[in-house]
Short mmCIF file of C-alpha atoms in Angstrom, two decimals:
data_model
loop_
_atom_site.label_atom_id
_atom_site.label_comp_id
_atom_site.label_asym_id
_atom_site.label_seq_id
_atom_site.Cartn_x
_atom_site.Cartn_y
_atom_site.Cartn_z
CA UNK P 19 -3.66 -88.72 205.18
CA UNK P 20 -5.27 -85.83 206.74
CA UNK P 21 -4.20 -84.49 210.08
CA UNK P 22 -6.48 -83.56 213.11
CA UNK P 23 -5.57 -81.69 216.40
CA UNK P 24 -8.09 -81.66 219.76
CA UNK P 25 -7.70 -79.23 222.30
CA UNK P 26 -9.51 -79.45 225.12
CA UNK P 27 -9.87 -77.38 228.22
CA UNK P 28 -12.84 -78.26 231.02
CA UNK P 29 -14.01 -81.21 233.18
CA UNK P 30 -13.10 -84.81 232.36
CA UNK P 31 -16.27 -84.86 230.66
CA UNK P 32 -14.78 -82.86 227.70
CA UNK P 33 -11.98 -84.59 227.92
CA UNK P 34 -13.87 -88.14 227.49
CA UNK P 35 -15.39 -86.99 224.49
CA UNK P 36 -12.61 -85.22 222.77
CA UNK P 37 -11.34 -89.26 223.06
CA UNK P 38 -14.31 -90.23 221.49
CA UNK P 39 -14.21 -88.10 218.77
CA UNK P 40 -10.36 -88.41 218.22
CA UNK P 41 -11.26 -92.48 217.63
CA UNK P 42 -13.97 -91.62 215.38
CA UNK P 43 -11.71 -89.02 213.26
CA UNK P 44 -9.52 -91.83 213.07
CA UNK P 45 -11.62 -94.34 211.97
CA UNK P 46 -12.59 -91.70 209.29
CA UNK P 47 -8.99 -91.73 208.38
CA UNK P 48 -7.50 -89.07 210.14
CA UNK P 49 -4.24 -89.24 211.81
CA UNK P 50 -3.62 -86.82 214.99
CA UNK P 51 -1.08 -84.45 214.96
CA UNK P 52 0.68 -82.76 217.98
CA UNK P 53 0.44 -79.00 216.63
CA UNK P 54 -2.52 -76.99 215.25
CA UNK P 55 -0.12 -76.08 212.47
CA UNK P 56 0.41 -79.34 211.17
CA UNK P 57 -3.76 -80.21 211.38
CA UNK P 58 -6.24 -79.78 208.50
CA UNK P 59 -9.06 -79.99 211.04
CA UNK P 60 -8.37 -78.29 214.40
CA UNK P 61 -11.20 -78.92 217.45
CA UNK P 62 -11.85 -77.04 220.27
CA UNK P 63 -13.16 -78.37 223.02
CA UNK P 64 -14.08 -76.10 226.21
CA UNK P 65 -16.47 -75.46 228.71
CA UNK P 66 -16.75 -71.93 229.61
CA UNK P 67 -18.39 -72.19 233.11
CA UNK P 68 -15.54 -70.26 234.55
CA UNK P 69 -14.06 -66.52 233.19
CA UNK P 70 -10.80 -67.81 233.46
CA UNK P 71 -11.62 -70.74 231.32
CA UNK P 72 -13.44 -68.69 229.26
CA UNK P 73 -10.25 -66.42 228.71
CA UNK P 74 -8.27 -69.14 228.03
CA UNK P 75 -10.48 -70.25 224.88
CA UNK P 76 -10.84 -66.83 223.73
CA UNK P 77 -6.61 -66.29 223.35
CA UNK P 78 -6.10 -69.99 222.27
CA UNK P 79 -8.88 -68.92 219.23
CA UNK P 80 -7.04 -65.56 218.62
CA UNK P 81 -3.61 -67.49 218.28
CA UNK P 82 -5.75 -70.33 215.91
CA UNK P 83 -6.63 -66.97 213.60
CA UNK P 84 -3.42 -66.55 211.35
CA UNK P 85 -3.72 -70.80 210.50
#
């Protein structure tokens, strides 16, 4: 089965929805995963209204590169 991994960083908003889509991946017949590594299909979920948020999603997409 394929693997998926959600990371989310923001308001409970973003986190609702990563939920969401984390049920609907699974009902598509994905199984989540606790690592990036392990995923076939990695999300990122952010909301950038801050520069420190911002940062955050900009080194978590660096480390996401060498996958």
């Amino acid at each position: 089965m394929p693997q998926y991994y959600i990371w989310t960083i923001g308001c409970q908003m973003n986190k609702a929805e990563s939920e969401r889509l984390g049920s609907y991946l699974e009902q598509l017949g994905y199984q989540p995963t606790p690592t990036a590594e392990e995923a076939d299909l990695v999300v990122l979920n952010s909301c950038v209204v801050r520069q420190s948020a911002e940062n955050r999603v900009i080194n978590k997409l660096n480390a996401l590169k060498s996958l």
